[in-house]
Short mmCIF file of C-alpha atoms in Angstrom, two decimals:
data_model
loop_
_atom_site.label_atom_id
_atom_site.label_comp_id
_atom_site.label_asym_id
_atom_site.label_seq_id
_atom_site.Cartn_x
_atom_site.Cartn_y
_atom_site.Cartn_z
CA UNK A 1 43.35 30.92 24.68
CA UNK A 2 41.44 30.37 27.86
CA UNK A 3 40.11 26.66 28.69
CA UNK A 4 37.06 26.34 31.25
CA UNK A 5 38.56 26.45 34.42
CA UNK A 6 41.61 28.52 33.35
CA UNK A 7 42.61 32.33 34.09
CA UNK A 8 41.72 34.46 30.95
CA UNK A 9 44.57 36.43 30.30
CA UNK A 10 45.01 39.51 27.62
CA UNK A 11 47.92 38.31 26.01
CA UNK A 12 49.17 35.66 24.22
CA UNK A 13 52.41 36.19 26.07
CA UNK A 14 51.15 35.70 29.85
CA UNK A 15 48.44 32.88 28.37
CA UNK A 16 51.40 31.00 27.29
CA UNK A 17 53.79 31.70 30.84
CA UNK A 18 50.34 30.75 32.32
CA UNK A 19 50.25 27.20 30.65
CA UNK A 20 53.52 26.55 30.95
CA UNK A 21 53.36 27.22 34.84
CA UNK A 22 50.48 24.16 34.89
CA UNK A 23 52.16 21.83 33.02
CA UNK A 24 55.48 22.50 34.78
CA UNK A 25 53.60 22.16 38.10
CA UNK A 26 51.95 18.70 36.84
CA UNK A 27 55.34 17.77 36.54
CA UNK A 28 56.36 18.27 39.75
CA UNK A 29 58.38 21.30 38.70
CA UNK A 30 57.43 23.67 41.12
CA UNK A 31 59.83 26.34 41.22
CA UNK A 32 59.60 26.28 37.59
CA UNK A 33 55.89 26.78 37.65
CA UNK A 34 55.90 29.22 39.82
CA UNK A 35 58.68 31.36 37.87
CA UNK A 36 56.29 30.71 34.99
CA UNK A 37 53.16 31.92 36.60
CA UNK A 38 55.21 35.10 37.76
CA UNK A 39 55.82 35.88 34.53
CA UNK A 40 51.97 35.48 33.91
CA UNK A 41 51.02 38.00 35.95
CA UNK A 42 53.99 40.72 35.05
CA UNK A 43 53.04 40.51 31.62
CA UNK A 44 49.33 40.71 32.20
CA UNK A 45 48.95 41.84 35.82
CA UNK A 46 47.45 40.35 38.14
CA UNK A 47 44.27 37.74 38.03
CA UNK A 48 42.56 35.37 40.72
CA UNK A 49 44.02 32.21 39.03
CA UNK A 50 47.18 33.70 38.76
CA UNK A 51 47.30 34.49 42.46
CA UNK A 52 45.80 31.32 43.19
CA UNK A 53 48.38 29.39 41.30
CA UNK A 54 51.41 31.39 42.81
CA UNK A 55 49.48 29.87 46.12
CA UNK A 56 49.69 26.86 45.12
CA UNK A 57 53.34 26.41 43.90
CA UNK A 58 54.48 27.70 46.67
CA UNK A 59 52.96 25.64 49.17
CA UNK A 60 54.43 22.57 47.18
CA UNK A 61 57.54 24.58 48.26
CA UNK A 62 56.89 24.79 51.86
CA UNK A 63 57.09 28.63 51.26
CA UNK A 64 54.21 29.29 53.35
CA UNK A 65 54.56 32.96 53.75
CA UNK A 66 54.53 33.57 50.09
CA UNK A 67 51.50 30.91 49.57
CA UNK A 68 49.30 33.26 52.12
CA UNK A 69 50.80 36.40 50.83
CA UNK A 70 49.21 35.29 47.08
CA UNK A 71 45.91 33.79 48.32
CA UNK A 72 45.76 37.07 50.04
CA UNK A 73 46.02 39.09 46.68
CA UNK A 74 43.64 36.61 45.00
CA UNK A 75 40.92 37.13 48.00
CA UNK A 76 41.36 41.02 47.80
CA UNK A 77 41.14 40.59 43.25
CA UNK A 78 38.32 38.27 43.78
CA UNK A 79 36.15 41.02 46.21
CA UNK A 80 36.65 43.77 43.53
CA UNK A 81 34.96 41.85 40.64
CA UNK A 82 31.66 40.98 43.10
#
């Protein structure tokens, strides 16, 4: 279910809360999308995009403690794969 540029997730299941979370936060829907992406990652653990994503959302919600916190966890995923 992965698209270029998209997280590739085991499951259906977290590829679907994954999707969801983009669209939602294309909408503007940020609390949503973040909820959604959440569920991503407890589903399928976590992944770089995930992380990255969680980042994201939560900047658009001025929480910038969790935003660092994520990019954080996607920095630390991203030095295990190299």
């Amino acid at each position: 279910v992965a698209r270029p540029g998209r997280a590739r997730l085991r499951t259906l299941d977290a590829a679907a809360a994954f999707e969801r979370g983009v669209s939602l936060r294309e909408q503007g829907e940020y609390g949503a999308a973040m909820d959604a992406f959440r569920q991503a990652e407890q589903r399928d653990g976590p992944h770089v995009e995930t992380q990255l994503r969680i980042a994201q959302a939560a900047l658009d919600l001025g929480r910038n403690d969790t935003a660092l916190e994520a990019a954080q966890r996607a920095r630390q995923l991203l030095a295990r794969v190299r």
